[in-house]
Amino acid sequence: MDSNSGSADITHNFPPFFRVHKDGRIERYAVFQHAPAGSDPTTGIESKDVVVSPDTGVKARIFLPKINGPDQKLPLIIHYHGGGFCLGSALDLPFKFFLTSLAAQANAVAITIDYRLAPEHHLPAAHNDSWAGLQWVASHANGQGPESWLNEHVDFGQVYLVGESAGANIASYVAIKAGVTELAGLNIVGTLLVHPYFGVKEPDRIYEFMCPTSTGFDNDPIINPAVDPNLKKLKSDRVLVCVAEKDSLRNRGVNYYETLSKCEWNGNVEFYETRGEDHCFHMFTPNSVNLGPFMKKLVDFIQAK
């Protein structure tokens, strides 16, 4: 991506994400609309926001379907949002639409973990916040966590990690870390990686700027899982890798699928491609004829036994 200033006041410019002014101010090219939590009249999904980490201020939003009786326990979807690690929030409108729909169709509780954005917070801050969010969720597995919705309504034997774009990168990261550290309390039975971002082979200037400690594509396991010796420890029974035909990141998703297929990971990996669509079309083209089949694939993956 182009980092030429284009202006005497601009030191770095990375459209369509952000540019950096001489005084250190970050100006983002895209700002998504915030969506308040509450009741969705169409699906009946209730949502509320919680604080995951008082130290960092990281929040999460929980989506709860209608519960039929106090003893009903539902699968849990743990979501990490996309945005190139530098745009958006889990509390924004596109992710509320997506998770309300997914929770309703899959009849599952969903929680989306927010994280601090780069470049104000250099990577891997987003990954560290997301891991802390997973640990916070796991603290409810004994029914004694700080959030009653999770204590009372979640089956921690059926946990799914979900992410799109940079969020898919994060979902893979936390799944691997959960396998390395043997995170107790959660049984991660499925991981859904939607249009994942795993860098590009040529120098990725924006990633280098957001993660100044990175050793580069060939040696950085965060953006090149092929060099991660812990990939085979990924904590998930099944993985679904989704790509879009017109997505510039398509081949990186294919490479991830092939790498996971060939390593010594003891699980089942599936591949799903949407023809004629671009990156994260399900977030930005709600009238697409491909949206229904795509959502059905996700729901079927979650509901498969």
mmCIF file of C-alpha atoms in Angstrom:
data_model
loop_
_atom_site.group_PDB
_atom_site.id
_atom_site.type_symbol
_atom_site.label_atom_id
_atom_site.label_comp_id
_atom_site.label_asym_id
_atom_site.label_seq_id
_atom_site.Cartn_x
_atom_site.Cartn_y
_atom_site.Cartn_z
ATOM 1 C CA MET A 1 0.000 0.000 0.000
ATOM 2 C CA ASP A 2 1.150 3.538 -0.698
ATOM 3 C CA SER A 3 2.713 5.297 2.271
ATOM 4 C CA ASN A 4 3.732 8.467 0.406
ATOM 5 C CA SER A 5 2.564 11.547 2.218
ATOM 6 C CA GLY A 6 0.886 13.488 -0.585
ATOM 7 C CA SER A 7 0.825 16.463 1.791
ATOM 8 C CA ALA A 8 3.382 18.304 3.891
ATOM 9 C CA ASP A 9 1.265 17.585 6.958
ATOM 10 C CA ILE A 10 0.950 13.833 6.287
ATOM 11 C CA THR A 11 3.760 11.478 7.270
ATOM 12 C CA HIS A 12 2.088 8.182 6.316
ATOM 13 C CA ASN A 13 -0.889 7.497 4.083
ATOM 14 C CA PHE A 14 -2.577 4.086 3.836
ATOM 15 C CA PRO A 15 -5.883 4.404 1.957
ATOM 16 C CA PRO A 16 -8.544 3.138 2.449
ATOM 17 C CA PHE A 17 -7.574 2.695 6.114
ATOM 18 C CA PHE A 18 -5.872 5.716 7.710
ATOM 19 C CA ARG A 19 -3.297 8.442 7.400
ATOM 20 C CA VAL A 20 -0.956 9.885 9.985
ATOM 21 C CA HIS A 21 -0.360 13.591 10.534
ATOM 22 C CA LYS A 22 2.896 15.162 11.668
ATOM 23 C CA ASP A 23 1.444 15.838 15.101
ATOM 24 C CA GLY A 24 0.675 12.122 15.494
ATOM 25 C CA ARG A 25 -3.048 12.446 14.854
ATOM 26 C CA ILE A 26 -4.638 9.439 13.139
ATOM 27 C CA GLU A 27 -7.295 10.186 10.521
ATOM 28 C CA ARG A 28 -9.344 7.187 9.402
ATOM 29 C CA TYR A 29 -10.885 7.033 5.961
ATOM 30 C CA ALA A 30 -13.874 4.983 7.122
ATOM 31 C CA VAL A 31 -15.934 5.335 10.285
ATOM 32 C CA PHE A 32 -18.764 2.865 10.785
ATOM 33 C CA GLN A 33 -22.016 3.792 12.464
ATOM 34 C CA HIS A 34 -22.255 2.832 16.123
ATOM 35 C CA ALA A 35 -25.247 0.657 16.994
ATOM 36 C CA PRO A 36 -26.648 0.679 20.520
ATOM 37 C CA ALA A 37 -27.397 -2.614 22.240
ATOM 38 C CA GLY A 38 -30.993 -3.587 22.940
ATOM 39 C CA SER A 39 -33.857 -5.675 21.608
ATOM 40 C CA ASP A 40 -34.132 -6.564 17.921
ATOM 41 C CA PRO A 41 -37.853 -6.512 16.997
ATOM 42 C CA THR A 42 -37.425 -8.775 13.969
ATOM 43 C CA THR A 43 -35.551 -11.681 15.555
ATOM 44 C CA GLY A 44 -36.272 -11.162 19.241
ATOM 45 C CA ILE A 45 -32.523 -11.187 19.953
ATOM 46 C CA GLU A 46 -31.544 -9.222 23.063
ATOM 47 C CA SER A 47 -28.096 -7.644 23.288
ATOM 48 C CA LYS A 48 -26.096 -5.848 25.937
ATOM 49 C CA ASP A 49 -22.571 -4.520 26.388
ATOM 50 C CA VAL A 50 -20.143 -5.641 29.081
ATOM 51 C CA VAL A 51 -16.619 -4.648 30.100
ATOM 52 C CA VAL A 52 -14.123 -7.450 29.553
ATOM 53 C CA SER A 53 -11.027 -5.694 30.892
ATOM 54 C CA PRO A 54 -11.218 -2.638 33.165
ATOM 55 C CA ASP A 55 -7.466 -2.135 32.670
ATOM 56 C CA THR A 56 -7.673 -1.690 28.893
ATOM 57 C CA GLY A 57 -11.315 -0.638 28.626
ATOM 58 C CA VAL A 58 -12.019 -3.461 26.167
ATOM 59 C CA LYS A 59 -15.725 -4.238 25.869
ATOM 60 C CA ALA A 60 -17.841 -6.996 24.376
ATOM 61 C CA ARG A 61 -21.427 -7.294 23.203
ATOM 62 C CA ILE A 62 -23.561 -10.349 23.982
ATOM 63 C CA PHE A 63 -26.489 -11.479 21.806
ATOM 64 C CA LEU A 64 -29.095 -13.681 23.472
ATOM 65 C CA PRO A 65 -31.865 -15.538 21.600
ATOM 66 C CA LYS A 66 -35.190 -16.292 23.250
ATOM 67 C CA ILE A 67 -34.657 -18.816 26.032
ATOM 68 C CA ASN A 68 -37.221 -21.585 26.521
ATOM 69 C CA GLY A 69 -36.938 -22.372 30.203
ATOM 70 C CA PRO A 70 -34.225 -21.745 32.809
ATOM 71 C CA ASP A 71 -32.374 -24.978 32.058
ATOM 72 C CA GLN A 72 -31.872 -24.408 28.323
ATOM 73 C CA LYS A 73 -28.207 -24.117 27.329
ATOM 74 C CA LEU A 74 -27.205 -22.903 23.862
ATOM 75 C CA PRO A 75 -23.989 -23.081 21.827
ATOM 76 C CA LEU A 76 -21.707 -20.054 22.075
ATOM 77 C CA ILE A 77 -20.307 -18.069 19.136
ATOM 78 C CA ILE A 78 -17.249 -15.961 20.002
ATOM 79 C CA HIS A 79 -16.705 -13.347 17.282
ATOM 80 C CA TYR A 80 -13.779 -11.092 16.347
ATOM 81 C CA HIS A 81 -14.499 -8.230 13.959
ATOM 82 C CA GLY A 82 -12.662 -7.285 10.798
ATOM 83 C CA GLY A 83 -11.324 -3.911 9.726
ATOM 84 C CA GLY A 84 -7.627 -4.413 9.032
ATOM 85 C CA PHE A 85 -6.858 -4.259 12.780
ATOM 86 C CA CYS A 86 -7.328 -0.491 12.518
ATOM 87 C CA LEU A 87 -10.987 0.213 11.653
ATOM 88 C CA GLY A 88 -14.323 -0.265 13.344
ATOM 89 C CA SER A 89 -15.607 -1.641 16.594
ATOM 90 C CA ALA A 90 -17.482 -4.736 17.664
ATOM 91 C CA LEU A 91 -20.250 -2.324 18.654
ATOM 92 C CA ASP A 92 -20.777 -0.997 15.116
ATOM 93 C CA LEU A 93 -23.842 -1.527 12.938
ATOM 94 C CA PRO A 94 -22.467 -4.032 10.357
ATOM 95 C CA PHE A 95 -21.437 -6.476 13.085
ATOM 96 C CA LYS A 96 -24.713 -6.071 14.947
ATOM 97 C CA PHE A 97 -26.633 -6.992 11.792
ATOM 98 C CA PHE A 98 -24.400 -9.985 11.117
ATOM 99 C CA LEU A 99 -24.397 -11.382 14.649
ATOM 100 C CA THR A 100 -28.099 -10.790 15.261
ATOM 101 C CA SER A 101 -28.818 -12.782 12.115
ATOM 102 C CA LEU A 102 -26.278 -15.514 12.889
ATOM 103 C CA ALA A 103 -27.398 -15.944 16.501
ATOM 104 C CA ALA A 104 -31.036 -16.135 15.434
ATOM 105 C CA GLN A 105 -30.501 -18.608 12.602
ATOM 106 C CA ALA A 106 -28.099 -20.833 14.549
ATOM 107 C CA ASN A 107 -30.066 -20.505 17.801
ATOM 108 C CA ALA A 108 -26.875 -19.702 19.668
ATOM 109 C CA VAL A 109 -25.626 -17.125 22.125
ATOM 110 C CA ALA A 110 -23.040 -14.844 20.501
ATOM 111 C CA ILE A 111 -20.440 -12.548 21.988
ATOM 112 C CA THR A 112 -18.253 -10.201 19.952
ATOM 113 C CA ILE A 113 -15.013 -9.103 21.591
ATOM 114 C CA ASP A 114 -13.818 -5.585 20.894
ATOM 115 C CA TYR A 115 -10.100 -4.789 20.864
ATOM 116 C CA ARG A 116 -7.863 -1.740 20.807
ATOM 117 C CA LEU A 117 -7.073 -0.530 17.305
ATOM 118 C CA ALA A 118 -3.774 -0.015 15.557
ATOM 119 C CA PRO A 119 -1.822 2.100 14.941
ATOM 120 C CA GLU A 120 -2.481 3.863 18.252
ATOM 121 C CA HIS A 121 -1.984 0.458 19.862
ATOM 122 C CA HIS A 122 0.659 -1.467 17.987
ATOM 123 C CA LEU A 123 -0.023 -5.059 17.043
ATOM 124 C CA PRO A 124 -0.243 -7.574 18.561
ATOM 125 C CA ALA A 125 -2.364 -5.515 21.019
ATOM 126 C CA ALA A 126 -5.505 -6.584 19.126
ATOM 127 C CA HIS A 127 -4.509 -10.236 19.473
ATOM 128 C CA ASN A 128 -3.665 -9.842 23.146
ATOM 129 C CA ASP A 129 -7.014 -8.143 23.850
ATOM 130 C CA SER A 130 -8.824 -10.883 21.957
ATOM 131 C CA TRP A 131 -7.050 -13.599 23.924
ATOM 132 C CA ALA A 132 -7.942 -11.787 27.162
ATOM 133 C CA GLY A 133 -11.551 -11.771 25.954
ATOM 134 C CA LEU A 134 -11.463 -15.526 25.406
ATOM 135 C CA GLN A 135 -10.053 -16.020 28.901
ATOM 136 C CA TRP A 136 -12.809 -13.809 30.304
ATOM 137 C CA VAL A 137 -15.437 -15.915 28.554
ATOM 138 C CA ALA A 138 -13.796 -19.090 29.899
ATOM 139 C CA SER A 139 -14.093 -17.740 33.442
ATOM 140 C CA HIS A 140 -17.849 -18.420 33.169
ATOM 141 C CA ALA A 141 -17.517 -22.121 32.409
ATOM 142 C CA ASN A 142 -18.021 -23.048 36.073
ATOM 143 C CA GLY A 143 -21.172 -20.912 36.261
ATOM 144 C CA GLN A 144 -19.477 -18.380 38.522
ATOM 145 C CA GLY A 145 -18.379 -15.701 36.068
ATOM 146 C CA PRO A 146 -19.310 -12.009 36.284
ATOM 147 C CA GLU A 147 -21.949 -12.117 33.499
ATOM 148 C CA SER A 148 -25.244 -13.881 34.231
ATOM 149 C CA TRP A 149 -26.220 -14.418 30.571
ATOM 150 C CA LEU A 150 -23.121 -16.528 30.021
ATOM 151 C CA ASN A 151 -23.406 -18.352 33.347
ATOM 152 C CA GLU A 152 -27.029 -19.292 32.834
ATOM 153 C CA HIS A 153 -27.528 -19.837 29.117
ATOM 154 C CA VAL A 154 -24.316 -21.127 27.511
ATOM 155 C CA ASP A 155 -23.249 -24.683 26.812
ATOM 156 C CA PHE A 156 -19.462 -24.355 27.087
ATOM 157 C CA GLY A 157 -19.099 -27.754 25.492
ATOM 158 C CA GLN A 158 -20.168 -26.181 22.172
ATOM 159 C CA VAL A 159 -18.028 -23.115 21.465
ATOM 160 C CA TYR A 160 -17.374 -21.664 18.006
ATOM 161 C CA LEU A 161 -14.806 -19.026 17.078
ATOM 162 C CA VAL A 162 -15.845 -16.751 14.202
ATOM 163 C CA GLY A 163 -14.061 -13.887 12.484
ATOM 164 C CA GLU A 164 -13.938 -12.087 9.158
ATOM 165 C CA SER A 165 -10.855 -10.552 7.512
ATOM 166 C CA ALA A 166 -8.509 -9.365 10.289
ATOM 167 C CA GLY A 167 -10.960 -10.919 12.739
ATOM 168 C CA ALA A 168 -10.419 -14.297 11.068
ATOM 169 C CA ASN A 169 -6.691 -13.826 11.565
ATOM 170 C CA ILE A 170 -7.398 -13.197 15.248
ATOM 171 C CA ALA A 171 -9.731 -16.200 15.527
ATOM 172 C CA SER A 172 -6.974 -18.442 14.196
ATOM 173 C CA TYR A 173 -4.467 -16.869 16.592
ATOM 174 C CA VAL A 174 -6.592 -17.426 19.697
ATOM 175 C CA ALA A 175 -7.490 -20.973 18.599
ATOM 176 C CA ILE A 176 -3.789 -21.789 18.336
ATOM 177 C CA LYS A 177 -3.018 -20.113 21.657
ATOM 178 C CA ALA A 178 -5.870 -22.041 23.301
ATOM 179 C CA GLY A 179 -4.219 -25.248 22.129
ATOM 180 C CA VAL A 180 -0.769 -24.231 23.310
ATOM 181 C CA THR A 181 -1.919 -23.109 26.761
ATOM 182 C CA GLU A 182 -4.649 -25.730 27.264
ATOM 183 C CA LEU A 183 -7.309 -23.148 28.092
ATOM 184 C CA ALA A 184 -9.658 -24.846 30.553
ATOM 185 C CA GLY A 185 -13.436 -24.680 30.507
ATOM 186 C CA LEU A 186 -14.118 -24.195 26.808
ATOM 187 C CA ASN A 187 -14.584 -26.922 24.236
ATOM 188 C CA ILE A 188 -13.909 -25.211 20.908
ATOM 189 C CA VAL A 189 -15.656 -27.481 18.448
ATOM 190 C CA GLY A 190 -15.534 -25.209 15.403
ATOM 191 C CA THR A 191 -13.681 -22.222 13.954
ATOM 192 C CA LEU A 192 -15.066 -20.189 11.032
ATOM 193 C CA LEU A 193 -12.570 -18.048 9.146
ATOM 194 C CA VAL A 194 -14.376 -15.739 6.712
ATOM 195 C CA HIS A 195 -12.250 -14.075 3.999
ATOM 196 C CA PRO A 196 -9.193 -14.204 6.275
ATOM 197 C CA TYR A 197 -6.362 -11.697 6.191
ATOM 198 C CA PHE A 198 -2.960 -13.369 6.364
ATOM 199 C CA GLY A 199 -0.837 -10.681 4.779
ATOM 200 C CA VAL A 200 0.651 -10.635 1.318
ATOM 201 C CA LYS A 201 3.928 -12.000 0.025
ATOM 202 C CA GLU A 202 5.309 -8.639 -1.050
ATOM 203 C CA PRO A 203 6.176 -6.094 1.665
ATOM 204 C CA ASP A 204 2.978 -5.053 3.440
ATOM 205 C CA ARG A 205 3.754 -1.493 4.469
ATOM 206 C CA ILE A 206 0.640 -0.925 6.528
ATOM 207 C CA TYR A 207 1.188 -4.105 8.539
ATOM 208 C CA GLU A 208 4.825 -3.137 9.096
ATOM 209 C CA PHE A 209 3.655 0.257 10.377
ATOM 210 C CA MET A 210 1.010 -1.246 12.673
ATOM 211 C CA CYS A 211 3.342 -3.985 13.924
ATOM 212 C CA PRO A 212 6.871 -2.511 14.053
ATOM 213 C CA THR A 213 8.183 -5.597 15.882
ATOM 214 C CA SER A 214 7.198 -7.922 13.017
ATOM 215 C CA THR A 215 10.052 -9.838 11.422
ATOM 216 C CA GLY A 216 8.338 -9.713 8.041
ATOM 217 C CA PHE A 217 6.084 -12.052 6.113
ATOM 218 C CA ASP A 218 8.457 -14.990 5.845
ATOM 219 C CA ASN A 219 9.023 -15.219 9.608
ATOM 220 C CA ASP A 220 5.906 -13.759 11.238
ATOM 221 C CA PRO A 221 3.463 -16.537 12.256
ATOM 222 C CA ILE A 222 0.639 -14.049 12.796
ATOM 223 C CA ILE A 223 0.401 -13.262 9.085
ATOM 224 C CA ASN A 224 2.055 -16.417 7.744
ATOM 225 C CA PRO A 225 0.708 -19.421 9.675
ATOM 226 C CA ALA A 226 2.795 -21.737 7.493
ATOM 227 C CA VAL A 227 5.825 -20.821 9.638
ATOM 228 C CA ASP A 228 3.981 -21.260 12.947
ATOM 229 C CA PRO A 229 5.186 -24.501 14.585
ATOM 230 C CA ASN A 230 2.107 -24.386 16.822
ATOM 231 C CA LEU A 231 -0.431 -24.433 13.976
ATOM 232 C CA LYS A 232 -0.843 -28.188 14.473
ATOM 233 C CA LYS A 233 -1.970 -27.465 18.067
ATOM 234 C CA LEU A 234 -4.937 -25.335 16.938
ATOM 235 C CA LYS A 235 -7.743 -25.969 19.434
ATOM 236 C CA SER A 236 -10.775 -26.812 17.319
ATOM 237 C CA ASP A 237 -12.351 -30.010 16.087
ATOM 238 C CA ARG A 238 -13.317 -28.439 12.758
ATOM 239 C CA VAL A 239 -12.328 -25.383 10.733
ATOM 240 C CA LEU A 240 -14.248 -23.770 7.880
ATOM 241 C CA VAL A 241 -12.259 -21.439 5.602
ATOM 242 C CA CYS A 242 -14.464 -19.173 3.472
ATOM 243 C CA VAL A 243 -13.145 -17.134 0.543
ATOM 244 C CA ALA A 244 -14.694 -14.886 -2.109
ATOM 245 C CA GLU A 245 -13.777 -15.240 -5.782
ATOM 246 C CA LYS A 246 -13.019 -11.550 -6.406
ATOM 247 C CA ASP A 247 -11.273 -10.923 -3.079
ATOM 248 C CA SER A 248 -7.623 -9.849 -3.374
ATOM 249 C CA LEU A 249 -6.995 -11.895 -0.216
ATOM 250 C CA ARG A 250 -8.543 -15.052 -1.702
ATOM 251 C CA ASN A 251 -5.276 -16.859 -2.353
ATOM 252 C CA ARG A 252 -4.071 -16.295 1.192
ATOM 253 C CA GLY A 253 -7.215 -18.008 2.458
ATOM 254 C CA VAL A 254 -6.642 -20.887 0.054
ATOM 255 C CA ASN A 255 -3.062 -21.157 1.272
ATOM 256 C CA TYR A 256 -4.224 -21.304 4.890
ATOM 257 C CA TYR A 257 -6.667 -24.085 4.039
ATOM 258 C CA GLU A 258 -3.971 -26.066 2.233
ATOM 259 C CA THR A 259 -1.415 -25.525 5.001
ATOM 260 C CA LEU A 260 -3.814 -26.668 7.711
ATOM 261 C CA SER A 261 -4.782 -29.684 5.589
ATOM 262 C CA LYS A 262 -1.161 -30.813 5.268
ATOM 263 C CA CYS A 263 0.138 -30.155 8.793
ATOM 264 C CA GLU A 264 -0.199 -32.607 11.677
ATOM 265 C CA TRP A 265 -3.290 -30.911 13.080
ATOM 266 C CA ASN A 266 -5.783 -33.499 14.272
ATOM 267 C CA GLY A 267 -9.017 -32.009 12.955
ATOM 268 C CA ASN A 268 -11.192 -31.570 9.876
ATOM 269 C CA VAL A 269 -10.851 -28.496 7.662
ATOM 270 C CA GLU A 270 -13.456 -27.476 5.060
ATOM 271 C CA PHE A 271 -13.331 -24.937 2.233
ATOM 272 C CA TYR A 272 -16.143 -22.774 0.847
ATOM 273 C CA GLU A 273 -15.901 -20.234 -1.975
ATOM 274 C CA THR A 274 -18.532 -17.677 -2.967
ATOM 275 C CA ARG A 275 -18.404 -17.001 -6.686
ATOM 276 C CA GLY A 276 -18.743 -13.493 -8.054
ATOM 277 C CA GLU A 277 -18.292 -11.723 -4.714
ATOM 278 C CA ASP A 278 -15.641 -9.534 -3.143
ATOM 279 C CA HIS A 279 -14.179 -9.196 0.323
ATOM 280 C CA CYS A 280 -16.734 -9.387 3.160
ATOM 281 C CA PHE A 281 -19.657 -8.961 0.784
ATOM 282 C CA HIS A 282 -21.989 -10.265 3.502
ATOM 283 C CA MET A 283 -21.348 -7.088 5.511
ATOM 284 C CA PHE A 284 -21.840 -4.545 2.750
ATOM 285 C CA THR A 285 -24.181 -6.024 0.118
ATOM 286 C CA PRO A 286 -27.251 -7.171 2.054
ATOM 287 C CA ASN A 287 -29.247 -7.692 -1.149
ATOM 288 C CA SER A 288 -26.745 -10.114 -2.680
ATOM 289 C CA VAL A 289 -28.278 -13.350 -3.957
ATOM 290 C CA ASN A 290 -25.267 -15.105 -2.459
ATOM 291 C CA LEU A 291 -25.977 -13.947 1.078
ATOM 292 C CA GLY A 292 -28.565 -16.611 1.854
ATOM 293 C CA PRO A 293 -26.414 -19.572 0.775
ATOM 294 C CA PHE A 294 -23.416 -18.082 2.573
ATOM 295 C CA MET A 295 -25.292 -17.672 5.866
ATOM 296 C CA LYS A 296 -26.748 -21.161 5.498
ATOM 297 C CA LYS A 297 -23.226 -22.563 5.183
ATOM 298 C CA LEU A 298 -22.203 -20.873 8.444
ATOM 299 C CA VAL A 299 -25.320 -22.013 10.256
ATOM 300 C CA ASP A 300 -25.012 -25.578 8.972
ATOM 301 C CA PHE A 301 -21.405 -25.663 10.143
ATOM 302 C CA ILE A 302 -22.432 -24.528 13.626
ATOM 303 C CA GLN A 303 -25.367 -26.910 13.863
ATOM 304 C CA ALA A 304 -23.534 -29.968 12.493
ATOM 305 C CA LYS A 305 -23.016 -32.706 15.065
#
